[in-house]
PDB file of C-alpha atoms and ligand atoms in Angstrom:
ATOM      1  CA  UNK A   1     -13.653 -17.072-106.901  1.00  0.00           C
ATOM      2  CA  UNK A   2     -17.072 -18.255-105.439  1.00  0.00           C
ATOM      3  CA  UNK A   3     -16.260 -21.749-105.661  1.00  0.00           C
ATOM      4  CA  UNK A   4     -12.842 -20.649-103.630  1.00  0.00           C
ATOM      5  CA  UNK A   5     -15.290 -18.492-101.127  1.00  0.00           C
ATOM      6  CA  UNK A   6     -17.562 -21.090-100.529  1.00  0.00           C
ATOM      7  CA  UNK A   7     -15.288 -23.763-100.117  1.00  0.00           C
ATOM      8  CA  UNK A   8     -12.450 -21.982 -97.656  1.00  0.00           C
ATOM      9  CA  UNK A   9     -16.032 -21.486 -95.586  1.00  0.00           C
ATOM     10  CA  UNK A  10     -16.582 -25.037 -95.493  1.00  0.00           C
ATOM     11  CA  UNK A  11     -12.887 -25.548 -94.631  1.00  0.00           C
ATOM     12  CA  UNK A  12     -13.106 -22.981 -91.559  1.00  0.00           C
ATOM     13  CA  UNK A  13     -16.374 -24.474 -90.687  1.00  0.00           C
ATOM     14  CA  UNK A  14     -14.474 -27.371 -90.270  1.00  0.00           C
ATOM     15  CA  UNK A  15     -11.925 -26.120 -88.583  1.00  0.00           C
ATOM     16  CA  UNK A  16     -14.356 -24.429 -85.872  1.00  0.00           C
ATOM     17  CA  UNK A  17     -16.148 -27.854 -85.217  1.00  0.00           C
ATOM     18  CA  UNK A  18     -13.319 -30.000 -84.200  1.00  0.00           C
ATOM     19  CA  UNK A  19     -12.562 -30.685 -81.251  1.00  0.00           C
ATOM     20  CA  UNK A  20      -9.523 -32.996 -81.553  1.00  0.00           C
ATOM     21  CA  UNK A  21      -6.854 -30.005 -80.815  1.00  0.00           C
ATOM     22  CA  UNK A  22      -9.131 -28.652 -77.770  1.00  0.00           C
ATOM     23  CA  UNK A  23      -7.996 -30.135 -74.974  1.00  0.00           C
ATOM     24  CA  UNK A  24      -5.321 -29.089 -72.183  1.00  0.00           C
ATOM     25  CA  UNK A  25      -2.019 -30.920 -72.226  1.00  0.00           C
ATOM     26  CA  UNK A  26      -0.133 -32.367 -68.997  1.00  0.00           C
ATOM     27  CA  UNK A  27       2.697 -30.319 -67.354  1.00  0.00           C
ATOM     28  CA  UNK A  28       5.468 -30.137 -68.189  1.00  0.00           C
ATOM     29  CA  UNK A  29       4.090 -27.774 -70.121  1.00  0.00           C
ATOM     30  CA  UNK A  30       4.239 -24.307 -72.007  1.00  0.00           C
ATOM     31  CA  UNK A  31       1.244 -22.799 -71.903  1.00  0.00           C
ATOM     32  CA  UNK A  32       0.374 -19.236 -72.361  1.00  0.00           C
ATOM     33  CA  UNK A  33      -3.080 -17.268 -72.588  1.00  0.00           C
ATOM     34  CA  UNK A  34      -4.289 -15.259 -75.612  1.00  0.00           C
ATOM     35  CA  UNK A  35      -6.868 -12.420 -75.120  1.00  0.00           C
ATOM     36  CA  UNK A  36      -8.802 -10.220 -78.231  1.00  0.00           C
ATOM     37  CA  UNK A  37     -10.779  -7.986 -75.839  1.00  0.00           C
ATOM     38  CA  UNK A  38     -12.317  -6.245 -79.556  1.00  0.00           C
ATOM     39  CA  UNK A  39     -14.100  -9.788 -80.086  1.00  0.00           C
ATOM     40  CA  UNK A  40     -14.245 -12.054 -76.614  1.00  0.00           C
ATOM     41  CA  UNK A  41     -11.619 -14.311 -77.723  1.00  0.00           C
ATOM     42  CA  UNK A  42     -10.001 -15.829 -75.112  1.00  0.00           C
ATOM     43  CA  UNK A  43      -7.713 -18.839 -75.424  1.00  0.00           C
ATOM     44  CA  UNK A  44      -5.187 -21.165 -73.911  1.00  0.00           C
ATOM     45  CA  UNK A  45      -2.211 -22.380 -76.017  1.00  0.00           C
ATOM     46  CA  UNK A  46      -0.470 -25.011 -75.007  1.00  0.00           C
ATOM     47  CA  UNK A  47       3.024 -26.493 -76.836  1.00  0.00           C
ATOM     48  CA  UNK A  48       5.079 -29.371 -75.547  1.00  0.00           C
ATOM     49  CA  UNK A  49       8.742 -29.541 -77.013  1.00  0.00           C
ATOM     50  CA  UNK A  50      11.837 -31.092 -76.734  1.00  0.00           C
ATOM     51  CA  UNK A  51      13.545 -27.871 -76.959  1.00  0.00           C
ATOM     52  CA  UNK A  52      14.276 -28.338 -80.924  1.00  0.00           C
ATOM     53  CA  UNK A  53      10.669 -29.818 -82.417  1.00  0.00           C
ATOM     54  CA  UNK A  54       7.470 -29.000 -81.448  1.00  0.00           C
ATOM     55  CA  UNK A  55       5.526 -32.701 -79.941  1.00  0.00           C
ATOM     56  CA  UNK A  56       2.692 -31.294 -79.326  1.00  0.00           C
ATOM     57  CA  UNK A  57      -0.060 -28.824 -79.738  1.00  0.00           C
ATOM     58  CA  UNK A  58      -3.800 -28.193 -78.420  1.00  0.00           C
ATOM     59  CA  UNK A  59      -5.688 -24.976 -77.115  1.00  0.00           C
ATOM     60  CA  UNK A  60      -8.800 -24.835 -75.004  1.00  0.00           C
ATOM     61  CA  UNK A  61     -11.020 -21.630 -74.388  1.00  0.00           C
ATOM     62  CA  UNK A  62     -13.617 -19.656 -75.730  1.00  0.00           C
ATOM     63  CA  UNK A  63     -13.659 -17.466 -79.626  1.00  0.00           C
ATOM     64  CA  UNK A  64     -15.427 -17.075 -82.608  1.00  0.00           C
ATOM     65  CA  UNK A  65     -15.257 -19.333 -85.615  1.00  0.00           C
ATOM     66  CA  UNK A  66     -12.526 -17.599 -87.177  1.00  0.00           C
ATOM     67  CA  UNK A  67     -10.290 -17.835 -83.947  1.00  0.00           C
ATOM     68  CA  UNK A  68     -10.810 -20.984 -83.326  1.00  0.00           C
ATOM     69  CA  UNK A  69     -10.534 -22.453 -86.477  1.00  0.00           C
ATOM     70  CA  UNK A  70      -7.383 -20.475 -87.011  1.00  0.00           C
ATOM     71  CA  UNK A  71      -6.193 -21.657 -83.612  1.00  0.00           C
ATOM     72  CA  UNK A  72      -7.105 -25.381 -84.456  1.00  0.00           C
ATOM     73  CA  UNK A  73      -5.388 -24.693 -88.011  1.00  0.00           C
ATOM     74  CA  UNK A  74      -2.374 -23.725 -86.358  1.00  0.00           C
ATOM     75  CA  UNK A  75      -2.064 -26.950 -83.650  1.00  0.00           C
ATOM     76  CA  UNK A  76      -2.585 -28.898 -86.323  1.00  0.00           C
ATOM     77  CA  UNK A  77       0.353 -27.355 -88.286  1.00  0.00           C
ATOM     78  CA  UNK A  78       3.075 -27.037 -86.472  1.00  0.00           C
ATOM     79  CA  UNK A  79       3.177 -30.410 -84.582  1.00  0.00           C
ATOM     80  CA  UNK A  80       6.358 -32.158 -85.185  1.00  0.00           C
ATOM     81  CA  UNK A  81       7.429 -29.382 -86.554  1.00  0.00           C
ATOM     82  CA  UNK A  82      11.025 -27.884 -85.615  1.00  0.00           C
ATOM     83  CA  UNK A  83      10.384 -23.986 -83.586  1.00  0.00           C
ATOM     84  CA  UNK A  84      12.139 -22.186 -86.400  1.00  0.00           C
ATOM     85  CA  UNK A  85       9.956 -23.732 -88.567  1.00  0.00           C
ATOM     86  CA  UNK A  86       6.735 -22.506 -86.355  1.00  0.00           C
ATOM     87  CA  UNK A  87       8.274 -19.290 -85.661  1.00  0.00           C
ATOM     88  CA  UNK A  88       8.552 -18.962 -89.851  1.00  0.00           C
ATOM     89  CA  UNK A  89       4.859 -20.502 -90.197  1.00  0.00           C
ATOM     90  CA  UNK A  90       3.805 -17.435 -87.986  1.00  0.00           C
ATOM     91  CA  UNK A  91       5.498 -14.643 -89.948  1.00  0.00           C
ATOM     92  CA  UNK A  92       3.791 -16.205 -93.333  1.00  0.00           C
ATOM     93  CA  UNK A  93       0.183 -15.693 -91.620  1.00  0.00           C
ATOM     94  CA  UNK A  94       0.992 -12.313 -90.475  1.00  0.00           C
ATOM     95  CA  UNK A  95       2.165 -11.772 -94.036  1.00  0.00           C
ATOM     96  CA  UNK A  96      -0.643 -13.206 -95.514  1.00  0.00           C
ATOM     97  CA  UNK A  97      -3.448 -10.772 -93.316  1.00  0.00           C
ATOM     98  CA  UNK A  98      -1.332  -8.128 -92.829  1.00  0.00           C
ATOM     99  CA  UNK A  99       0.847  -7.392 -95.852  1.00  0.00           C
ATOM    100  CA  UNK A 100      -1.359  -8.900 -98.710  1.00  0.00           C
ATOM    101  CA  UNK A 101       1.416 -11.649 -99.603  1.00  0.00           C
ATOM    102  CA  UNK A 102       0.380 -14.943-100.600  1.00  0.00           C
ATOM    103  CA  UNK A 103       2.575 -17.469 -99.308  1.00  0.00           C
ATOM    104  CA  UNK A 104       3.433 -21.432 -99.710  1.00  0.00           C
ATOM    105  CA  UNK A 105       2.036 -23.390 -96.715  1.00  0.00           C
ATOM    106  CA  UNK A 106       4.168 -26.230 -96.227  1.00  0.00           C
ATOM    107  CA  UNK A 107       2.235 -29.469 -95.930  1.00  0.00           C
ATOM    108  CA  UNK A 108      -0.386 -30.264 -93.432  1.00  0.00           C
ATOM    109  CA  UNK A 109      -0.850 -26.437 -93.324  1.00  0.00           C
ATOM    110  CA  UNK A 110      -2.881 -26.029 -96.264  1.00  0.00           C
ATOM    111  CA  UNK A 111      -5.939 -25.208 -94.835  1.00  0.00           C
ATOM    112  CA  UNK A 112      -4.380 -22.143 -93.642  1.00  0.00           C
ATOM    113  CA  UNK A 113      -5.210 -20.704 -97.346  1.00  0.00           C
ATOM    114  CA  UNK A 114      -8.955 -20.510 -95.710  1.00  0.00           C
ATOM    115  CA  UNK A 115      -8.382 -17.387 -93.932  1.00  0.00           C
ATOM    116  CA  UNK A 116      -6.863 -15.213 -96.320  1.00  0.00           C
ATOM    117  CA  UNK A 117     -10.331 -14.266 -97.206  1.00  0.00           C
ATOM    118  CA  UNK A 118     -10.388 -12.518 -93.530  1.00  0.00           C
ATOM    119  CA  UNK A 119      -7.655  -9.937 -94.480  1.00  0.00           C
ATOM    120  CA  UNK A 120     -10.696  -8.308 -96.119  1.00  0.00           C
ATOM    121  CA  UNK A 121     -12.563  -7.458 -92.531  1.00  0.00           C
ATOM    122  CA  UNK A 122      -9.835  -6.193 -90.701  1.00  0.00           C
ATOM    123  CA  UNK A 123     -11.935  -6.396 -87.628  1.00  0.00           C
ATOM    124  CA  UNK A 124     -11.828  -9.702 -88.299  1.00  0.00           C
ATOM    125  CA  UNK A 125      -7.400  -9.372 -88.498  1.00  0.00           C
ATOM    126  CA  UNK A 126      -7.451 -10.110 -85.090  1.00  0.00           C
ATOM    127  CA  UNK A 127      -9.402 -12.721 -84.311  1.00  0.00           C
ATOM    128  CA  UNK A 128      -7.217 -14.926 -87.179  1.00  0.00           C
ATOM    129  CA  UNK A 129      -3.819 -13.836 -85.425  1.00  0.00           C
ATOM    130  CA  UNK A 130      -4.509 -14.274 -81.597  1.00  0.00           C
ATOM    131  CA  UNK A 131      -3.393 -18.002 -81.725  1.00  0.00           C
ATOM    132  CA  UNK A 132      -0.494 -17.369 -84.027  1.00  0.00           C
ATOM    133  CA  UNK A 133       0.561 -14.088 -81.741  1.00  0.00           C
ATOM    134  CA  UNK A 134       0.385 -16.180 -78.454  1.00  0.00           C
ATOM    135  CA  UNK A 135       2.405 -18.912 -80.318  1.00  0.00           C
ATOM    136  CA  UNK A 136       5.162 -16.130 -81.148  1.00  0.00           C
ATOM    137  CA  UNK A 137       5.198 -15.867 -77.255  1.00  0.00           C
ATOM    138  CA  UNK A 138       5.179 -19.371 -76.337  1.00  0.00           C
ATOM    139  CA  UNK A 139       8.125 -20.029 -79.345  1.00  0.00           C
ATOM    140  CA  UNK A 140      10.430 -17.311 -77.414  1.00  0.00           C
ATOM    141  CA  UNK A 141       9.351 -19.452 -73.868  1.00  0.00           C
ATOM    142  CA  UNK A 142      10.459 -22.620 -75.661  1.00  0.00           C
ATOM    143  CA  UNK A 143      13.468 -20.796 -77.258  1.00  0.00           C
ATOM    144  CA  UNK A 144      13.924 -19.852 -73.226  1.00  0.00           C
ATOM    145  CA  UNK A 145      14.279 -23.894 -71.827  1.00  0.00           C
ATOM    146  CA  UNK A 146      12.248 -24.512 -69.206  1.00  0.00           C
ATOM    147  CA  UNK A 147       8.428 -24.695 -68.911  1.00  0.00           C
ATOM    148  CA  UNK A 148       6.446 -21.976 -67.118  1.00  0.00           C
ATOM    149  CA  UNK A 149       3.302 -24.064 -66.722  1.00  0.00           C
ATOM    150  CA  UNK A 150       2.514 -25.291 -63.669  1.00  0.00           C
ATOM    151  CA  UNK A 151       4.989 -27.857 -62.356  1.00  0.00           C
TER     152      UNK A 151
HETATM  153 ZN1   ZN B 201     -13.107 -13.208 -82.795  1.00  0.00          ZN
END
């Protein structure tokens, strides 16, 4: 259980210090803005898709470790990945923080194991879920057609 503890730390450390998802992405672009007033996150998603898979994924903005590793967890997960897919990927985290489940992450998505430790601090909850709650939005957008970045 230490060994676990100390290395999903190290994994969310990780996480935190890369910087290869934080960047904006060129419009066309869905892009929508996640806010955790509780904590001072405050982050950007963006999502480029051709309307059935998910091309790309990056965020920019400002959070603790634990949002933005979870945020850099998540772009790296669901690229190329097809929006049901995502939108499933999103209910598992919930699941996992919110209604003590322990679900499969498909692969790539591992890491996401890493934060189950934060169910614990349910401060915390939120700070793990913005990205994955402003994804739910963007995934309806997508769902929607057209881009509501700026054009
Ligand atoms: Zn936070």
């Amino acid at each position: 259980m230490n060994l676990d503890d100390d290395l999903y730390r190290e994994i969310i450390l990780d996480n935190y210090k890369s910087t290869r998802n934080r960047r904006a992405l060129e419009s066309p672009v869905f892009k929508q803005e996640g806010v955790n007033p509780s904590c001072g996150d405050d982050i950007e998603l963006y999502l480029k898709s051709d309307g059935d898979e998910i091309t790309d994924a990056s965020f920019e903005g400002v959070g603790c470790s634990i949002c933005i590793a979870s945020a850099n967890m998540l772009c790296n997960a669901i690229k190329g990945m097809h929006v049901d897919e995502a939108e499933a990927l999103v209910d598992r985290v919930k699941g996992m923080l919110t209604r003590d489940e322990t679900p499969e992450f498909p692969e790539g998505a591992e890491d996401l194991e890493a934060i189950q430790g934060v169910a614990k601090y349910p401060v915390r909850i939120k700070c793990a879920l913005l990205s994955w709650n402003t994804l739910h939005r963007l995934l309806e957008e997508v769902r929607g057609g057209t881009p509501a970045g700026d054009t």
